[in-house]
Short mmCIF file of N, CA and C in Angstrom, two decimals:
data_model
loop_
_atom_site.label_atom_id
_atom_site.label_comp_id
_atom_site.label_asym_id
_atom_site.label_seq_id
_atom_site.Cartn_x
_atom_site.Cartn_y
_atom_site.Cartn_z
N MET I 1 5.68 -2.30 -18.56
CA MET I 1 5.59 -3.09 -17.34
C MET I 1 4.61 -2.40 -16.39
N ARG I 2 3.67 -3.13 -15.93
CA ARG I 2 2.62 -2.59 -15.06
C ARG I 2 3.13 -2.49 -13.61
N LYS I 3 2.85 -1.35 -12.99
CA LYS I 3 3.24 -1.14 -11.60
C LYS I 3 2.07 -1.52 -10.69
N ASP I 4 2.39 -2.07 -9.55
CA ASP I 4 1.38 -2.38 -8.54
C ASP I 4 1.32 -1.19 -7.59
N SER I 5 0.23 -0.44 -7.66
CA SER I 5 0.12 0.78 -6.85
C SER I 5 -0.80 0.60 -5.64
N ARG I 6 -1.12 -0.65 -5.30
CA ARG I 6 -2.05 -0.87 -4.18
C ARG I 6 -1.53 -0.29 -2.87
N LEU I 7 -0.26 -0.43 -2.58
CA LEU I 7 0.28 0.09 -1.32
C LEU I 7 0.10 1.61 -1.27
N SER I 8 0.53 2.28 -2.29
CA SER I 8 0.41 3.74 -2.33
C SER I 8 -1.04 4.18 -2.22
N ARG I 9 -1.92 3.51 -2.95
CA ARG I 9 -3.33 3.88 -2.94
C ARG I 9 -3.97 3.65 -1.58
N MET I 10 -3.63 2.55 -0.92
CA MET I 10 -4.22 2.28 0.40
C MET I 10 -3.66 3.21 1.46
N LEU I 11 -2.40 3.58 1.37
CA LEU I 11 -1.85 4.56 2.31
C LEU I 11 -2.59 5.88 2.14
N HIS I 12 -2.84 6.26 0.90
CA HIS I 12 -3.61 7.46 0.58
C HIS I 12 -4.98 7.40 1.26
N VAL I 13 -5.66 6.29 1.09
CA VAL I 13 -7.01 6.13 1.65
C VAL I 13 -6.99 6.17 3.17
N LEU I 14 -6.05 5.47 3.78
CA LEU I 14 -6.01 5.41 5.25
C LEU I 14 -5.77 6.78 5.87
N ILE I 15 -4.93 7.58 5.24
CA ILE I 15 -4.68 8.92 5.77
C ILE I 15 -5.92 9.79 5.58
N HIS I 16 -6.60 9.65 4.43
CA HIS I 16 -7.87 10.36 4.26
C HIS I 16 -8.87 9.94 5.34
N MET I 17 -8.96 8.65 5.60
CA MET I 17 -9.91 8.15 6.60
C MET I 17 -9.63 8.77 7.96
N ASP I 18 -8.36 8.91 8.30
CA ASP I 18 -8.00 9.52 9.57
C ASP I 18 -8.47 10.98 9.63
N ARG I 19 -8.36 11.68 8.53
CA ARG I 19 -8.74 13.09 8.48
C ARG I 19 -10.24 13.30 8.41
N LEU I 20 -10.97 12.32 7.91
CA LEU I 20 -12.42 12.46 7.78
C LEU I 20 -13.13 12.53 9.14
N GLY I 21 -12.63 11.79 10.09
CA GLY I 21 -13.25 11.80 11.41
C GLY I 21 -14.55 11.00 11.47
N GLY I 22 -14.83 10.21 10.47
CA GLY I 22 -16.03 9.37 10.45
C GLY I 22 -15.87 8.31 9.37
N PRO I 23 -16.82 7.41 9.27
CA PRO I 23 -16.70 6.33 8.28
C PRO I 23 -16.69 6.84 6.84
N ALA I 24 -15.98 6.13 6.00
CA ALA I 24 -15.94 6.41 4.56
C ALA I 24 -16.55 5.23 3.84
N THR I 25 -17.53 5.49 3.00
CA THR I 25 -18.18 4.40 2.27
C THR I 25 -17.25 3.89 1.17
N SER I 26 -17.52 2.67 0.74
CA SER I 26 -16.75 2.10 -0.38
C SER I 26 -16.91 2.97 -1.62
N GLU I 27 -18.09 3.54 -1.80
CA GLU I 27 -18.35 4.39 -2.96
C GLU I 27 -17.49 5.66 -2.91
N ARG I 28 -17.39 6.24 -1.72
CA ARG I 28 -16.59 7.46 -1.57
C ARG I 28 -15.11 7.15 -1.83
N ILE I 29 -14.64 6.05 -1.28
CA ILE I 29 -13.23 5.66 -1.49
C ILE I 29 -12.99 5.34 -2.96
N ALA I 30 -13.94 4.65 -3.58
CA ALA I 30 -13.81 4.30 -5.00
C ALA I 30 -13.72 5.56 -5.86
N LYS I 31 -14.52 6.55 -5.54
CA LYS I 31 -14.49 7.81 -6.28
C LYS I 31 -13.13 8.48 -6.11
N MET I 32 -12.61 8.45 -4.89
CA MET I 32 -11.32 9.04 -4.59
C MET I 32 -10.21 8.38 -5.42
N LEU I 33 -10.33 7.07 -5.62
CA LEU I 33 -9.29 6.30 -6.32
C LEU I 33 -9.60 6.06 -7.79
N SER I 34 -10.74 6.54 -8.25
CA SER I 34 -11.18 6.30 -9.63
C SER I 34 -11.22 4.80 -9.94
N THR I 35 -11.91 4.08 -9.08
CA THR I 35 -12.05 2.63 -9.26
C THR I 35 -13.47 2.22 -8.90
N ASN I 36 -13.70 0.93 -8.85
CA ASN I 36 -15.01 0.37 -8.57
C ASN I 36 -15.14 0.08 -7.07
N PRO I 37 -16.31 0.32 -6.47
CA PRO I 37 -16.51 0.02 -5.04
C PRO I 37 -16.25 -1.45 -4.69
N VAL I 38 -16.46 -2.35 -5.63
CA VAL I 38 -16.19 -3.77 -5.36
C VAL I 38 -14.70 -3.99 -5.13
N VAL I 39 -13.87 -3.31 -5.90
CA VAL I 39 -12.42 -3.40 -5.72
C VAL I 39 -12.04 -2.86 -4.35
N VAL I 40 -12.66 -1.75 -3.96
CA VAL I 40 -12.39 -1.16 -2.65
C VAL I 40 -12.77 -2.14 -1.55
N ARG I 41 -13.95 -2.72 -1.63
CA ARG I 41 -14.39 -3.67 -0.57
C ARG I 41 -13.45 -4.86 -0.47
N ARG I 42 -13.02 -5.38 -1.60
CA ARG I 42 -12.12 -6.53 -1.60
C ARG I 42 -10.78 -6.18 -0.95
N THR I 43 -10.25 -5.02 -1.31
CA THR I 43 -8.97 -4.61 -0.76
C THR I 43 -9.08 -4.27 0.73
N MET I 44 -10.11 -3.53 1.09
CA MET I 44 -10.31 -3.15 2.48
C MET I 44 -10.58 -4.36 3.37
N ALA I 45 -11.20 -5.39 2.81
CA ALA I 45 -11.46 -6.60 3.59
C ALA I 45 -10.16 -7.22 4.09
N GLY I 46 -9.12 -7.16 3.27
CA GLY I 46 -7.82 -7.67 3.71
C GLY I 46 -7.24 -6.86 4.86
N LEU I 47 -7.45 -5.56 4.82
CA LEU I 47 -6.99 -4.70 5.92
C LEU I 47 -7.83 -4.93 7.17
N ARG I 48 -9.12 -5.21 6.98
CA ARG I 48 -9.99 -5.51 8.13
C ARG I 48 -9.57 -6.82 8.79
N GLN I 49 -9.24 -7.82 7.98
CA GLN I 49 -8.81 -9.12 8.54
C GLN I 49 -7.58 -8.97 9.42
N GLN I 50 -6.73 -8.01 9.09
CA GLN I 50 -5.51 -7.80 9.88
C GLN I 50 -5.72 -6.81 11.02
N GLY I 51 -6.93 -6.26 11.15
CA GLY I 51 -7.25 -5.39 12.28
C GLY I 51 -6.93 -3.92 12.10
N TYR I 52 -6.65 -3.48 10.87
CA TYR I 52 -6.31 -2.07 10.64
C TYR I 52 -7.52 -1.19 10.40
N VAL I 53 -8.60 -1.79 9.89
CA VAL I 53 -9.84 -1.05 9.66
C VAL I 53 -11.02 -1.88 10.15
N THR I 54 -12.14 -1.19 10.35
CA THR I 54 -13.40 -1.86 10.68
C THR I 54 -14.44 -1.39 9.67
N SER I 55 -15.53 -2.13 9.60
CA SER I 55 -16.60 -1.70 8.69
C SER I 55 -17.94 -1.87 9.38
N VAL I 56 -18.85 -0.98 9.03
CA VAL I 56 -20.22 -1.01 9.53
C VAL I 56 -21.14 -0.90 8.33
N LYS I 57 -22.11 -1.80 8.24
CA LYS I 57 -23.05 -1.78 7.13
C LYS I 57 -24.20 -0.83 7.43
N GLY I 58 -24.88 -0.41 6.36
CA GLY I 58 -26.09 0.38 6.52
C GLY I 58 -25.86 1.87 6.51
N HIS I 59 -26.98 2.59 6.73
CA HIS I 59 -26.95 4.05 6.72
C HIS I 59 -25.98 4.56 7.78
N GLY I 60 -25.11 5.46 7.38
CA GLY I 60 -24.12 6.01 8.31
C GLY I 60 -22.92 5.11 8.51
N GLY I 61 -22.91 3.97 7.82
CA GLY I 61 -21.80 3.03 7.95
C GLY I 61 -20.67 3.34 6.99
N GLY I 62 -19.74 2.43 6.94
CA GLY I 62 -18.59 2.57 6.07
C GLY I 62 -17.35 2.01 6.74
N TRP I 63 -16.22 2.40 6.21
CA TRP I 63 -14.92 1.94 6.71
C TRP I 63 -14.33 2.98 7.66
N SER I 64 -13.73 2.50 8.76
CA SER I 64 -13.06 3.38 9.71
C SER I 64 -11.75 2.74 10.14
N LEU I 65 -10.83 3.57 10.57
CA LEU I 65 -9.58 3.05 11.12
C LEU I 65 -9.86 2.35 12.44
N ALA I 66 -9.20 1.24 12.66
CA ALA I 66 -9.36 0.49 13.91
C ALA I 66 -8.29 0.86 14.93
N MET I 67 -7.31 1.63 14.51
CA MET I 67 -6.22 2.05 15.40
C MET I 67 -5.63 3.35 14.88
N PRO I 68 -4.91 4.06 15.73
CA PRO I 68 -4.33 5.32 15.28
C PRO I 68 -3.22 5.10 14.25
N LEU I 69 -2.97 6.11 13.44
CA LEU I 69 -1.96 6.01 12.38
C LEU I 69 -0.57 5.69 12.92
N ASN I 70 -0.27 6.13 14.14
CA ASN I 70 1.07 5.88 14.68
C ASN I 70 1.29 4.42 15.09
N LYS I 71 0.25 3.61 14.98
CA LYS I 71 0.37 2.18 15.29
C LYS I 71 0.42 1.33 14.02
N ILE I 72 0.39 1.98 12.85
CA ILE I 72 0.37 1.27 11.57
C ILE I 72 1.59 1.68 10.76
N SER I 73 2.37 0.70 10.32
CA SER I 73 3.55 0.99 9.52
C SER I 73 3.30 0.67 8.04
N LEU I 74 4.17 1.17 7.20
CA LEU I 74 4.10 0.85 5.78
C LEU I 74 4.20 -0.67 5.59
N LEU I 75 5.06 -1.30 6.39
CA LEU I 75 5.22 -2.76 6.29
C LEU I 75 3.93 -3.48 6.66
N ASP I 76 3.22 -2.99 7.66
CA ASP I 76 1.95 -3.60 8.05
C ASP I 76 0.99 -3.64 6.86
N ILE I 77 0.85 -2.52 6.18
CA ILE I 77 -0.08 -2.44 5.06
C ILE I 77 0.44 -3.25 3.88
N HIS I 78 1.72 -3.18 3.62
CA HIS I 78 2.34 -3.99 2.57
C HIS I 78 2.00 -5.46 2.78
N ASN I 79 2.19 -5.94 4.00
CA ASN I 79 1.91 -7.34 4.30
C ASN I 79 0.42 -7.66 4.23
N ALA I 80 -0.42 -6.76 4.72
CA ALA I 80 -1.87 -6.99 4.72
C ALA I 80 -2.42 -7.06 3.29
N LEU I 81 -1.78 -6.38 2.37
CA LEU I 81 -2.22 -6.42 0.98
C LEU I 81 -1.76 -7.68 0.26
N GLY I 82 -0.94 -8.48 0.94
CA GLY I 82 -0.47 -9.72 0.32
C GLY I 82 0.62 -9.48 -0.70
N GLU I 83 1.32 -8.38 -0.55
CA GLU I 83 2.40 -8.08 -1.47
C GLU I 83 3.48 -9.14 -1.30
N SER I 84 3.99 -9.62 -2.40
CA SER I 84 5.04 -10.63 -2.29
C SER I 84 6.42 -10.01 -2.49
N SER I 85 6.67 -9.45 -3.65
CA SER I 85 7.98 -8.86 -3.92
C SER I 85 7.81 -7.39 -4.24
N VAL I 86 8.74 -6.59 -3.79
CA VAL I 86 8.67 -5.16 -4.08
C VAL I 86 9.33 -4.83 -5.41
N PHE I 87 10.05 -5.78 -5.97
CA PHE I 87 10.73 -5.57 -7.25
C PHE I 87 10.14 -6.46 -8.32
N THR I 88 10.08 -5.92 -9.52
CA THR I 88 9.53 -6.70 -10.64
C THR I 88 10.62 -7.16 -11.60
N ILE I 89 11.86 -7.01 -11.21
CA ILE I 89 12.97 -7.45 -12.04
C ILE I 89 12.96 -8.98 -12.08
N GLY I 90 12.96 -9.52 -13.27
CA GLY I 90 12.95 -10.97 -13.41
C GLY I 90 14.31 -11.50 -13.82
N LEU I 91 14.54 -12.75 -13.50
CA LEU I 91 15.77 -13.41 -13.89
C LEU I 91 15.54 -14.16 -15.19
N SER I 92 16.58 -14.26 -15.98
CA SER I 92 16.49 -14.99 -17.25
C SER I 92 16.40 -16.49 -16.96
N ASP I 93 15.57 -17.16 -17.74
CA ASP I 93 15.46 -18.61 -17.58
C ASP I 93 15.49 -19.32 -18.94
N GLU I 94 16.05 -18.62 -19.94
CA GLU I 94 16.10 -19.19 -21.28
C GLU I 94 17.25 -20.18 -21.46
N TYR I 95 18.34 -19.95 -20.77
CA TYR I 95 19.53 -20.79 -20.93
C TYR I 95 20.01 -21.27 -19.57
N THR I 96 19.16 -21.99 -18.88
CA THR I 96 19.48 -22.40 -17.51
C THR I 96 20.69 -23.32 -17.42
N HIS I 97 21.06 -23.94 -18.53
CA HIS I 97 22.24 -24.82 -18.53
C HIS I 97 23.54 -24.03 -18.67
N CYS I 98 23.45 -22.76 -19.02
CA CYS I 98 24.63 -21.93 -19.25
C CYS I 98 25.19 -21.41 -17.92
N PRO I 99 26.48 -21.68 -17.66
CA PRO I 99 27.07 -21.22 -16.39
C PRO I 99 27.11 -19.70 -16.26
N ILE I 100 27.20 -18.97 -17.37
CA ILE I 100 27.21 -17.51 -17.30
C ILE I 100 25.84 -17.00 -16.84
N GLU I 101 24.78 -17.56 -17.44
CA GLU I 101 23.44 -17.17 -17.00
C GLU I 101 23.22 -17.52 -15.54
N GLN I 102 23.70 -18.65 -15.12
CA GLN I 102 23.56 -19.05 -13.72
C GLN I 102 24.26 -18.07 -12.79
N ALA I 103 25.48 -17.63 -13.17
CA ALA I 103 26.23 -16.69 -12.35
C ALA I 103 25.55 -15.32 -12.32
N VAL I 104 25.06 -14.87 -13.49
CA VAL I 104 24.37 -13.58 -13.56
C VAL I 104 23.11 -13.63 -12.70
N ASN I 105 22.32 -14.67 -12.84
CA ASN I 105 21.08 -14.80 -12.06
C ASN I 105 21.36 -14.84 -10.57
N LYS I 106 22.40 -15.55 -10.18
CA LYS I 106 22.74 -15.61 -8.75
C LYS I 106 23.12 -14.23 -8.22
N ALA I 107 23.94 -13.51 -8.99
CA ALA I 107 24.37 -12.18 -8.55
C ALA I 107 23.17 -11.23 -8.43
N ILE I 108 22.32 -11.23 -9.45
CA ILE I 108 21.14 -10.35 -9.42
C ILE I 108 20.22 -10.75 -8.27
N ASN I 109 19.98 -12.03 -8.12
CA ASN I 109 19.08 -12.51 -7.06
C ASN I 109 19.61 -12.13 -5.68
N ASP I 110 20.91 -12.28 -5.46
CA ASP I 110 21.51 -11.92 -4.16
C ASP I 110 21.31 -10.44 -3.86
N VAL I 111 21.52 -9.58 -4.86
CA VAL I 111 21.36 -8.14 -4.67
C VAL I 111 19.89 -7.81 -4.41
N LEU I 112 18.98 -8.43 -5.16
CA LEU I 112 17.55 -8.18 -4.96
C LEU I 112 17.09 -8.59 -3.57
N ILE I 113 17.56 -9.72 -3.10
CA ILE I 113 17.19 -10.18 -1.75
C ILE I 113 17.68 -9.18 -0.70
N GLU I 114 18.92 -8.72 -0.85
CA GLU I 114 19.47 -7.76 0.11
C GLU I 114 18.72 -6.42 0.05
N ALA I 115 18.46 -5.94 -1.16
CA ALA I 115 17.76 -4.66 -1.32
C ALA I 115 16.34 -4.75 -0.77
N GLU I 116 15.64 -5.85 -1.04
CA GLU I 116 14.28 -6.00 -0.53
C GLU I 116 14.27 -6.06 0.99
N SER I 117 15.23 -6.73 1.56
CA SER I 117 15.32 -6.81 3.01
C SER I 117 15.50 -5.42 3.62
N LEU I 118 16.39 -4.62 3.04
CA LEU I 118 16.60 -3.26 3.54
C LEU I 118 15.35 -2.40 3.38
N LEU I 119 14.69 -2.52 2.24
CA LEU I 119 13.49 -1.74 1.98
C LEU I 119 12.37 -2.10 2.96
N LEU I 120 12.15 -3.39 3.16
CA LEU I 120 11.10 -3.83 4.07
C LEU I 120 11.41 -3.44 5.51
N GLU I 121 12.69 -3.47 5.87
CA GLU I 121 13.08 -3.02 7.21
C GLU I 121 12.73 -1.55 7.39
N ARG I 122 13.00 -0.76 6.38
CA ARG I 122 12.68 0.68 6.44
C ARG I 122 11.17 0.90 6.46
N PHE I 123 10.41 0.11 5.66
CA PHE I 123 8.95 0.17 5.70
C PHE I 123 8.44 -0.04 7.12
N GLY I 124 9.07 -0.92 7.86
CA GLY I 124 8.66 -1.19 9.24
C GLY I 124 8.92 -0.04 10.18
N GLU I 125 9.83 0.85 9.82
CA GLU I 125 10.19 1.99 10.66
C GLU I 125 9.30 3.22 10.42
N VAL I 126 8.58 3.24 9.31
CA VAL I 126 7.79 4.42 8.94
C VAL I 126 6.32 4.15 9.24
N THR I 127 5.76 4.97 10.13
CA THR I 127 4.35 4.83 10.46
C THR I 127 3.53 5.86 9.68
N LEU I 128 2.25 5.59 9.57
CA LEU I 128 1.39 6.43 8.75
C LEU I 128 1.25 7.85 9.29
N ASP I 129 1.40 8.04 10.59
CA ASP I 129 1.34 9.40 11.12
C ASP I 129 2.48 10.25 10.59
N VAL I 130 3.63 9.63 10.36
CA VAL I 130 4.77 10.35 9.79
C VAL I 130 4.44 10.79 8.36
N LEU I 131 3.80 9.90 7.59
CA LEU I 131 3.37 10.28 6.24
C LEU I 131 2.38 11.43 6.31
N ALA I 132 1.43 11.32 7.22
CA ALA I 132 0.38 12.34 7.34
C ALA I 132 0.97 13.70 7.70
N GLU I 133 2.03 13.72 8.49
CA GLU I 133 2.66 14.99 8.87
C GLU I 133 3.21 15.73 7.65
N GLY I 134 3.67 14.98 6.66
CA GLY I 134 4.27 15.59 5.47
C GLY I 134 3.27 16.10 4.46
N ILE I 135 2.00 15.91 4.70
CA ILE I 135 0.97 16.27 3.74
C ILE I 135 0.80 17.78 3.61
N ALA I 136 1.04 18.52 4.66
CA ALA I 136 0.82 19.96 4.64
C ALA I 136 1.57 20.64 3.49
N ASP I 137 2.73 20.09 3.13
CA ASP I 137 3.52 20.67 2.04
C ASP I 137 2.81 20.57 0.69
N PHE I 138 1.84 19.65 0.58
CA PHE I 138 1.20 19.40 -0.70
C PHE I 138 -0.24 19.91 -0.78
N LEU I 139 -0.78 20.39 0.34
CA LEU I 139 -2.18 20.82 0.36
C LEU I 139 -2.35 22.16 -0.34
N SER I 140 -3.37 22.23 -1.16
CA SER I 140 -3.72 23.50 -1.80
C SER I 140 -4.80 24.17 -0.97
N PRO I 141 -5.03 25.45 -1.15
CA PRO I 141 -6.08 26.15 -0.38
C PRO I 141 -7.47 25.57 -0.64
N SER I 142 -7.68 24.93 -1.78
CA SER I 142 -9.02 24.41 -2.11
C SER I 142 -9.28 23.04 -1.49
N PHE I 143 -8.26 22.41 -0.89
CA PHE I 143 -8.44 21.08 -0.29
C PHE I 143 -9.18 21.21 1.04
N THR I 144 -10.19 20.39 1.22
CA THR I 144 -10.91 20.35 2.50
C THR I 144 -11.07 18.91 2.92
N LYS I 145 -11.32 18.71 4.21
CA LYS I 145 -11.55 17.35 4.72
C LYS I 145 -12.72 16.69 4.02
N ASP I 146 -13.77 17.44 3.82
CA ASP I 146 -14.98 16.88 3.23
C ASP I 146 -14.80 16.55 1.76
N LYS I 147 -14.11 17.44 1.04
CA LYS I 147 -13.95 17.25 -0.39
C LYS I 147 -12.89 16.20 -0.71
N GLY I 148 -11.77 16.26 -0.03
CA GLY I 148 -10.69 15.32 -0.31
C GLY I 148 -10.08 15.56 -1.67
N CYS I 149 -9.65 14.50 -2.30
CA CYS I 149 -8.99 14.61 -3.61
C CYS I 149 -9.98 14.64 -4.74
#
């Protein structure tokens, strides 16, 4: 089962952008994420539409944060990425006429709805500056602002 890591990857990028102190090109971000600059531009465009980043074309241009990290929550980025469900658990639909399958699906669906609601509520409480504060525990001596990951 494939995991959707866009939220984690974009949080990673946004915190790097805050530490860079200047614009980050799509190429630089793509290298950081081991992906294609076109993918970066497409993803960042969604964040720009929601007002979390800005972009400048040309020499010296790139992507920059449009607001401080303490004004951006995990939920903000989750929503800006167009994430629909945080869980990939699917319900069975092979025997929809069976009352047992109907009961099982209802029970699972009810729990998933409740769990997703709690998770998204918590996402709304955590801002990116809080994530950035915890980074010091993971930094190695060879890490620098310029070099990044």
